[in-house]
JSON list of C-alpha atoms in Angstrom, two decimals:
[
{"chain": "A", "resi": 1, "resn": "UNK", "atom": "CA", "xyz": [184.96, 101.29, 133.82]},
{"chain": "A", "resi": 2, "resn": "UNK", "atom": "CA", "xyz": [183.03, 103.52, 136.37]},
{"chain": "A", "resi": 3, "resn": "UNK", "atom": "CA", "xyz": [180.68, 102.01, 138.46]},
{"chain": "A", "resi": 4, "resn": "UNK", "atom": "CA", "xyz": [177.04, 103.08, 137.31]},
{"chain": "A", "resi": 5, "resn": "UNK", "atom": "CA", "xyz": [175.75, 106.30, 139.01]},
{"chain": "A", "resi": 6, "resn": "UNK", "atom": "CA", "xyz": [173.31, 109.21, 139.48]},
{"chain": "A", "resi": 7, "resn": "UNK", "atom": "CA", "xyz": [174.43, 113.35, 139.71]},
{"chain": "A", "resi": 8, "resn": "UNK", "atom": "CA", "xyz": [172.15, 115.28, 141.10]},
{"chain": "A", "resi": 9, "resn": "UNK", "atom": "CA", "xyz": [171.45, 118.59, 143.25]},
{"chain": "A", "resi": 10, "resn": "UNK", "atom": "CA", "xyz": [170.07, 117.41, 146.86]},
{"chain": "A", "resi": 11, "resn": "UNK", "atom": "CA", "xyz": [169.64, 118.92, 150.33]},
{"chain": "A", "resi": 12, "resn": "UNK", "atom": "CA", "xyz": [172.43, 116.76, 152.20]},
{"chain": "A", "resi": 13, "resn": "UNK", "atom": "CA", "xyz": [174.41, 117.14, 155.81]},
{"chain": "A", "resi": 14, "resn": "UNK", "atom": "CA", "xyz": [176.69, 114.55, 157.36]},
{"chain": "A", "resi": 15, "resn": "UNK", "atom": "CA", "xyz": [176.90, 114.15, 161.56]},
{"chain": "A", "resi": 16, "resn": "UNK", "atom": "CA", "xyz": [178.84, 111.74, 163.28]},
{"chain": "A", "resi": 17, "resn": "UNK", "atom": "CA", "xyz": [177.56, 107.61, 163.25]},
{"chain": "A", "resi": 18, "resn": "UNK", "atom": "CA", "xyz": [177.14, 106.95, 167.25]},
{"chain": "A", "resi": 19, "resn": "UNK", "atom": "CA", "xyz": [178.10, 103.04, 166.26]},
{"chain": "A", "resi": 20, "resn": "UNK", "atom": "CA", "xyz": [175.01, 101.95, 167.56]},
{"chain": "A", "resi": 21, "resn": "UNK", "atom": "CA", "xyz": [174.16, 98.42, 165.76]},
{"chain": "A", "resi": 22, "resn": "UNK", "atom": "CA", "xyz": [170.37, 98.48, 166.73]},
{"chain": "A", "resi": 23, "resn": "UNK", "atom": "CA", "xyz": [170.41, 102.47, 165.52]},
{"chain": "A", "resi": 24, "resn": "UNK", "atom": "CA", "xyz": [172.06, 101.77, 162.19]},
{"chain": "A", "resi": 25, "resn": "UNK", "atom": "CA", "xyz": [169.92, 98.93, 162.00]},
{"chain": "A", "resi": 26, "resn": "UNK", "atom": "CA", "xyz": [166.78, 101.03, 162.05]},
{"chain": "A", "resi": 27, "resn": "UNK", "atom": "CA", "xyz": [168.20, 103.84, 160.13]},
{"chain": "A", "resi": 28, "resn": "UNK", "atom": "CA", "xyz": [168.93, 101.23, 156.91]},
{"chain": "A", "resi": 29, "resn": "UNK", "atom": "CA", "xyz": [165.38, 100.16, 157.16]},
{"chain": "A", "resi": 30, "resn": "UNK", "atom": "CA", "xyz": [164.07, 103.42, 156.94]},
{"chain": "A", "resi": 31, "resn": "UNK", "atom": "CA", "xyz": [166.01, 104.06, 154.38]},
{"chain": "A", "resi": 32, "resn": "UNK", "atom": "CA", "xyz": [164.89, 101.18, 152.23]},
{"chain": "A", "resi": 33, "resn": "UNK", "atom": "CA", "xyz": [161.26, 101.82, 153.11]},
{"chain": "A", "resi": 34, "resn": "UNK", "atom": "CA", "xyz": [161.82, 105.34, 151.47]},
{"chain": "A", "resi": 35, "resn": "UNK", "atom": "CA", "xyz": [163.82, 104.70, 148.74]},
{"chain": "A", "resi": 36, "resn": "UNK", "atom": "CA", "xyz": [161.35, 101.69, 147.84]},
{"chain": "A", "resi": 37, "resn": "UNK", "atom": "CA", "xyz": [158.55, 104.95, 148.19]},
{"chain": "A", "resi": 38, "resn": "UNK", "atom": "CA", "xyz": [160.59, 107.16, 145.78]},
{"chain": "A", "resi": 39, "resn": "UNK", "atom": "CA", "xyz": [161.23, 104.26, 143.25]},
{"chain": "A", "resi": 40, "resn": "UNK", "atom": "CA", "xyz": [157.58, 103.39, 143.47]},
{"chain": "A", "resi": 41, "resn": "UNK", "atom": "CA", "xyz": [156.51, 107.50, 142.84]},
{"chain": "A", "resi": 42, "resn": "UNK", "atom": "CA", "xyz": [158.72, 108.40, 140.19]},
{"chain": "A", "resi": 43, "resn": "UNK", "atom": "CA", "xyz": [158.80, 105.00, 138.53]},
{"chain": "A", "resi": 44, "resn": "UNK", "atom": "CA", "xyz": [157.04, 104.78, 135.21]},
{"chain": "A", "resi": 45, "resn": "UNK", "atom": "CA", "xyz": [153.88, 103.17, 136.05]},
{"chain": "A", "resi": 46, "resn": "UNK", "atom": "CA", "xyz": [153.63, 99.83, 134.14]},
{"chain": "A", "resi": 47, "resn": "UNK", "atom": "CA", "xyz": [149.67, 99.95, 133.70]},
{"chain": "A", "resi": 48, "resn": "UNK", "atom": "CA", "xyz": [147.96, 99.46, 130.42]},
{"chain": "A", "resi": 49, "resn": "UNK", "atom": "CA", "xyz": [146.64, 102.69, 129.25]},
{"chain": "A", "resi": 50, "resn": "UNK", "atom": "CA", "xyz": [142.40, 102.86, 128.88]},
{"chain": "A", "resi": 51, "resn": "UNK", "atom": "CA", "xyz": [140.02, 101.22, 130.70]},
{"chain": "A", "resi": 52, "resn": "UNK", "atom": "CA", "xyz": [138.02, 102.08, 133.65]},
{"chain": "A", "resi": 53, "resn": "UNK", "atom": "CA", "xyz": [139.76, 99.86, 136.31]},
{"chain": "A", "resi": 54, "resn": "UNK", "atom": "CA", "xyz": [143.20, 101.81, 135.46]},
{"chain": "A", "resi": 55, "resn": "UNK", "atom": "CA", "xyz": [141.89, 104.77, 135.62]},
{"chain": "A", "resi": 56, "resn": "UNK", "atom": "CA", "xyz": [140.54, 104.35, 139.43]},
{"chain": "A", "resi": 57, "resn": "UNK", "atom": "CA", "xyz": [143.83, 102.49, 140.25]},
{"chain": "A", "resi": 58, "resn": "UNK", "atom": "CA", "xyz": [145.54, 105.85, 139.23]},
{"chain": "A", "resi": 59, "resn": "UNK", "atom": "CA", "xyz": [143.56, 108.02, 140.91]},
{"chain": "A", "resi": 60, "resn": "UNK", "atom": "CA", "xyz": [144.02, 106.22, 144.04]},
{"chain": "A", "resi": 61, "resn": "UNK", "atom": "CA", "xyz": [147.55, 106.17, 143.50]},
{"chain": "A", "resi": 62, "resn": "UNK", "atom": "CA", "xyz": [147.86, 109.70, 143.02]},
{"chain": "A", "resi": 63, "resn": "UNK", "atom": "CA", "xyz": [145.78, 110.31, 146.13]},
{"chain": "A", "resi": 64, "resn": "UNK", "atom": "CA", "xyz": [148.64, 107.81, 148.03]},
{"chain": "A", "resi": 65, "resn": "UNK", "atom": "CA", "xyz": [151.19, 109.85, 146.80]},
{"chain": "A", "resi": 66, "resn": "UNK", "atom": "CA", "xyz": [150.10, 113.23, 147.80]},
{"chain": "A", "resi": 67, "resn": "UNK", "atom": "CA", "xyz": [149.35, 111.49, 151.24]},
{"chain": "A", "resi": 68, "resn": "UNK", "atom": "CA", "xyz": [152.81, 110.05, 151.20]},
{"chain": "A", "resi": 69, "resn": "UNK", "atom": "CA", "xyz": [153.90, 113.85, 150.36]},
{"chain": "A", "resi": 70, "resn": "UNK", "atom": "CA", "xyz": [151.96, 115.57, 153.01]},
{"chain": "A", "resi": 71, "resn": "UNK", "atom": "CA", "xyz": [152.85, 113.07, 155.36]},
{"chain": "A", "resi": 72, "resn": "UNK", "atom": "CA", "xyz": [156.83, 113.82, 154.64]},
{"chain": "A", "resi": 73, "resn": "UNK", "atom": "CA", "xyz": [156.27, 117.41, 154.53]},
{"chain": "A", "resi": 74, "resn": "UNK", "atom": "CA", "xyz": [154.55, 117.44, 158.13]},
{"chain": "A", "resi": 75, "resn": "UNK", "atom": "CA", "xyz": [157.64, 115.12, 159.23]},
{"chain": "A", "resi": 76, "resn": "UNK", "atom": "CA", "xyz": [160.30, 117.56, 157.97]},
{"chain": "A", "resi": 77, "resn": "UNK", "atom": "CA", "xyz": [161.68, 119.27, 160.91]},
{"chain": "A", "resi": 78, "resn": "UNK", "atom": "CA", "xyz": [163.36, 122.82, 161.14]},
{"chain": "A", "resi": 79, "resn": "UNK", "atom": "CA", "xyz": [164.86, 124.13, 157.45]},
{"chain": "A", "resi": 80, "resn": "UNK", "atom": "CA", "xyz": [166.44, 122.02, 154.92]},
{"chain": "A", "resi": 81, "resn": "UNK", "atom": "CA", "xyz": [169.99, 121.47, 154.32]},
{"chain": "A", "resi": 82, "resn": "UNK", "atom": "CA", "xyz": [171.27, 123.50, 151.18]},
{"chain": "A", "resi": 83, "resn": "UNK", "atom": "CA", "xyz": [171.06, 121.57, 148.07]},
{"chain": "A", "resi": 84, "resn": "UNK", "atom": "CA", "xyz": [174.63, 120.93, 146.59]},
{"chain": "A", "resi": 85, "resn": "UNK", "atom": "CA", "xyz": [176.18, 118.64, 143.94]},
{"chain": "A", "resi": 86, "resn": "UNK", "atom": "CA", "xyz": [175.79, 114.74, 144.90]},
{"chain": "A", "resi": 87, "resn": "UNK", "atom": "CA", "xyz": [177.56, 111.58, 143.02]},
{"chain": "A", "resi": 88, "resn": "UNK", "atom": "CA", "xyz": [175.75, 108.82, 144.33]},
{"chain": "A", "resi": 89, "resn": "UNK", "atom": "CA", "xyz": [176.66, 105.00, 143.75]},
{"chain": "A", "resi": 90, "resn": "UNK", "atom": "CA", "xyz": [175.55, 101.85, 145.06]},
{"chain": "A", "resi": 91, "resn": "UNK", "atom": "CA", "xyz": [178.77, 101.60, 146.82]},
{"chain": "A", "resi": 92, "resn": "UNK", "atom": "CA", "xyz": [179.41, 105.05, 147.83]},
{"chain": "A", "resi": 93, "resn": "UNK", "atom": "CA", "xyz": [178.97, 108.65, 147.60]},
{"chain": "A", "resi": 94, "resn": "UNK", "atom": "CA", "xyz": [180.54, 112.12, 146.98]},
{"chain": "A", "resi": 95, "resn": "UNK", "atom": "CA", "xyz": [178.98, 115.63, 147.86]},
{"chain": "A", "resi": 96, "resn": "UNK", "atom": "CA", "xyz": [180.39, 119.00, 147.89]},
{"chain": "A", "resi": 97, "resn": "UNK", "atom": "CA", "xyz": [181.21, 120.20, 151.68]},
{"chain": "A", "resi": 98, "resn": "UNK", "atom": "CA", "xyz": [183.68, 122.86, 153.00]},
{"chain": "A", "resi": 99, "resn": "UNK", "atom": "CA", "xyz": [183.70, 120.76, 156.28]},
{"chain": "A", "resi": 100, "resn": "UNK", "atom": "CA", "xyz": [184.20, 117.05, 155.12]},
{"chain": "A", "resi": 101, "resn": "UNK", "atom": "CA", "xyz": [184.42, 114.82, 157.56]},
{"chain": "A", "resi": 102, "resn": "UNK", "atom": "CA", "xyz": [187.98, 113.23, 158.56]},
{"chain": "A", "resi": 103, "resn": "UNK", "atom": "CA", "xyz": [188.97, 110.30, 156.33]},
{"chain": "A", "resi": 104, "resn": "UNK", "atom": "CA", "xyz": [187.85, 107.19, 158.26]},
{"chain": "A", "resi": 105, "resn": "UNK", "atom": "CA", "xyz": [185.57, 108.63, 160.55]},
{"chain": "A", "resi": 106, "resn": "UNK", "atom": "CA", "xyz": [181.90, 106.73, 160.77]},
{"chain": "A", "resi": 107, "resn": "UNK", "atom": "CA", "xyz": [179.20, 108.74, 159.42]},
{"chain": "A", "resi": 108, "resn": "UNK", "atom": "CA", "xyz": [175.98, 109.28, 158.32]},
{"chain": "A", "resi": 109, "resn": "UNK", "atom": "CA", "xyz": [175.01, 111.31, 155.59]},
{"chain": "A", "resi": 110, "resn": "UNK", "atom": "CA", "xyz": [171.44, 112.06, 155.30]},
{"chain": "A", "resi": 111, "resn": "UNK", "atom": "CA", "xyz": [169.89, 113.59, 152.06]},
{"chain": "A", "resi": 112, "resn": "UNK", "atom": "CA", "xyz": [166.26, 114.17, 149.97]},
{"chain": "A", "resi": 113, "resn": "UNK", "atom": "CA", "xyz": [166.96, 112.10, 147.29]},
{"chain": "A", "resi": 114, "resn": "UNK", "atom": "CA", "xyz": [163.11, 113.43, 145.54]},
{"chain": "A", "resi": 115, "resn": "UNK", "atom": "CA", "xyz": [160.69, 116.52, 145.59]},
{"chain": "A", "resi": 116, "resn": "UNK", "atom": "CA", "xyz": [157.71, 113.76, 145.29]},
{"chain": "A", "resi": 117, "resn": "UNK", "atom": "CA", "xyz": [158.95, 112.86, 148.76]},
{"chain": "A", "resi": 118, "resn": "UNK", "atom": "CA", "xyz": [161.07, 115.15, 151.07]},
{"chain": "A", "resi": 119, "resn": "UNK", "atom": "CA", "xyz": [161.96, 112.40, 153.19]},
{"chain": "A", "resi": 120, "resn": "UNK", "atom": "CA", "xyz": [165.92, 112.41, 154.62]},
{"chain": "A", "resi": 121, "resn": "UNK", "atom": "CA", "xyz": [167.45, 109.11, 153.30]},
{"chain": "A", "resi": 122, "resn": "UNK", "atom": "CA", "xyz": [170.15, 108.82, 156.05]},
{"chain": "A", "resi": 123, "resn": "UNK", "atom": "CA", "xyz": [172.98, 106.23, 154.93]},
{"chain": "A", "resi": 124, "resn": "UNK", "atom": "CA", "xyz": [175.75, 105.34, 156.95]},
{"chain": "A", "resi": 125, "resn": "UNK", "atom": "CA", "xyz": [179.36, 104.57, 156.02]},
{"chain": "A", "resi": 126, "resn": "UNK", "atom": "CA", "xyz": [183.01, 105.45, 156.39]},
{"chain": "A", "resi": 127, "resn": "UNK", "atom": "CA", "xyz": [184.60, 108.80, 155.14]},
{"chain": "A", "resi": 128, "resn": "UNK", "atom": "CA", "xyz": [187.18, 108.20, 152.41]},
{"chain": "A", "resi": 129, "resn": "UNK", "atom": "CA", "xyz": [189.78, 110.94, 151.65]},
{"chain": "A", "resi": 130, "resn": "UNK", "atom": "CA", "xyz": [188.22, 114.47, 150.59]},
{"chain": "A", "resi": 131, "resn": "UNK", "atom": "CA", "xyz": [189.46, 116.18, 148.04]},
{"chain": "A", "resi": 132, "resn": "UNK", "atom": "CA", "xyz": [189.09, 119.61, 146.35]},
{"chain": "A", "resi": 133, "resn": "UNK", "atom": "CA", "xyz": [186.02, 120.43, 148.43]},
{"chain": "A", "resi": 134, "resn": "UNK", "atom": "CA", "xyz": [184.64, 117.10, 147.30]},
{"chain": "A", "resi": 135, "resn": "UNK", "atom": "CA", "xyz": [183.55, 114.99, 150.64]},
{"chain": "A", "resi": 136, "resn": "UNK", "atom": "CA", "xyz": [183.51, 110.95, 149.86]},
{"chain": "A", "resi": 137, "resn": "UNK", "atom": "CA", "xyz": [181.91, 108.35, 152.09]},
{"chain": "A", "resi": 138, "resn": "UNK", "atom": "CA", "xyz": [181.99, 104.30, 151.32]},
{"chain": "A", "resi": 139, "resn": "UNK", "atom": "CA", "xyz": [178.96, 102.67, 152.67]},
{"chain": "A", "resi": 140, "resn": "UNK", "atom": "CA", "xyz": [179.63, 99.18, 154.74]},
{"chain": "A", "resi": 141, "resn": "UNK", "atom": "CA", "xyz": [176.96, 97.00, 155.88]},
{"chain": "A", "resi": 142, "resn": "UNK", "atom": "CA", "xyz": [173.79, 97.88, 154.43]},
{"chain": "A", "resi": 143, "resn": "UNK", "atom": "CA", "xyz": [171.48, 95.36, 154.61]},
{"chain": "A", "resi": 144, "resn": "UNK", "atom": "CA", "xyz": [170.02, 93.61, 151.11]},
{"chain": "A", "resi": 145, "resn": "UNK", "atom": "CA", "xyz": [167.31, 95.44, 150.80]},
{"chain": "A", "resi": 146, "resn": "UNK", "atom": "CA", "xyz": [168.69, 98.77, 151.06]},
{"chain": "A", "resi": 147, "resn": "UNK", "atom": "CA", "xyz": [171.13, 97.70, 148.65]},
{"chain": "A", "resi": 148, "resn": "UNK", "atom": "CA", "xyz": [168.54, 96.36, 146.16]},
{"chain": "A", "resi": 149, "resn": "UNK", "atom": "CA", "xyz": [166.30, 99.73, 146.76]},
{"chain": "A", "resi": 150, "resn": "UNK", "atom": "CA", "xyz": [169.21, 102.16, 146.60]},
{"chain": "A", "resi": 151, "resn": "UNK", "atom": "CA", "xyz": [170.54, 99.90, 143.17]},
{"chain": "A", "resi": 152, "resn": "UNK", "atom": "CA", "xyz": [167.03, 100.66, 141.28]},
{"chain": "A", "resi": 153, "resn": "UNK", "atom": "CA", "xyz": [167.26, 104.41, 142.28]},
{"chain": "A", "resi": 154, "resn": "UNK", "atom": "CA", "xyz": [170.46, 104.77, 141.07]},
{"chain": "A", "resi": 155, "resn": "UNK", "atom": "CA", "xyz": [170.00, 102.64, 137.93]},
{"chain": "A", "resi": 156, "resn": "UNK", "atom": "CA", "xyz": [166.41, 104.91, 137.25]},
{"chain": "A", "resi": 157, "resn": "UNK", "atom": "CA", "xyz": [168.02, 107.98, 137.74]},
{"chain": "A", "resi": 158, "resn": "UNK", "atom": "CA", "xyz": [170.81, 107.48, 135.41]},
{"chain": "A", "resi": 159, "resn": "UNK", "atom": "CA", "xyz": [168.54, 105.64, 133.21]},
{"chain": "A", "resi": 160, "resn": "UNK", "atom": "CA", "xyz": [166.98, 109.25, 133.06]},
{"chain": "A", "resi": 161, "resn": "UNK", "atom": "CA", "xyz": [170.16, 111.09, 132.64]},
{"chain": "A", "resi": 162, "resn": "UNK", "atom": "CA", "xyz": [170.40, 108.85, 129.57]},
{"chain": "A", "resi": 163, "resn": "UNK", "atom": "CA", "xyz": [167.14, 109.89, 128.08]},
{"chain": "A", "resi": 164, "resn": "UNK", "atom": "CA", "xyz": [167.50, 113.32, 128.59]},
{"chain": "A", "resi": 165, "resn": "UNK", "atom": "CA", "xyz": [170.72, 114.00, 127.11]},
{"chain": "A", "resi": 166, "resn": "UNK", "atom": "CA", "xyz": [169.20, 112.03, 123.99]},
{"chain": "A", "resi": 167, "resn": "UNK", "atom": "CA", "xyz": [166.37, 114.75, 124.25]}
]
């Protein structure tokens, strides 16, 4: 049985890990703090429709996410990578690249997981074999939180995928 996953199209480039611990340390927290951003954004919000007090909560929601937007759009520096095929899993990930990196080599791949937040997610890990133009990178060492925040993306996303193809 596969291991439970989202496809997508996403802005993503890969550049070597320095194997700096306090570096990758600050790069998985970043990553959560995004991903926990996303999830938040795109999640189905849980409120109970009607009432005044929901209303106002969503409208100052709405007004925190087109901060949060603005904010990540200001941040974005020079042009973004070209969108290309991603399979992303809690464990690892595969992406389409004509220059994968070598199998075993540390890495870090970073990619826009969502348009309601153009933030790079960068992830390190270790390159696994490529194959057919297919790079492949396991990730080592995340800390719990990433893995809990990059678990309910994934799980969302496919939980979409789901929906959709019922559509």
């Amino acid at each position: 049985m596969s291991e439970l996953c989202c496809e997508c199209r996403a802005p993503c480039s890969w550049s070597p890990d320095t194997g700096d611990a306090a570096a990758r340390l600050t790069m998985q927290r970043e990553a959560m703090l995004v991903l926990n951003a996303v999830n938040h954004m795109e999640g189905q919000r849980e409120l109970e429709s009607g009432g005044a007090e929901n209303r106002r909560l969503e409208r100052v929601e709405a007004k925190l996410d087109l901060a949060l937007y603005l904010l990540a759009r200001g941040l974005a520096a020079g042009a973004p990578a070209t969108p290309r095929p991603i399979r992303l899993e809690a464990s690892k990930v595969e992406w389409e690249d004509a220059s994968p990196p070598a199998m075993g080599a540390a890495v870090v791949l970073e990619v826009v997981l969502s348009d309601s937040l153009p933030l790079p997610v960068r992830l390190p890990g270790e390159a696994s074999a490529a194959r057919d133009g297919v790079a492949r990178m396991r990730f080592s060492g995340f800390i719990p939180e990433l893995e809990d925040a990059l678990y309910q993306f994934i799980f969302r996303r496919h939980r979409q995928a789901i929906r959709s193809r019922g559509n």
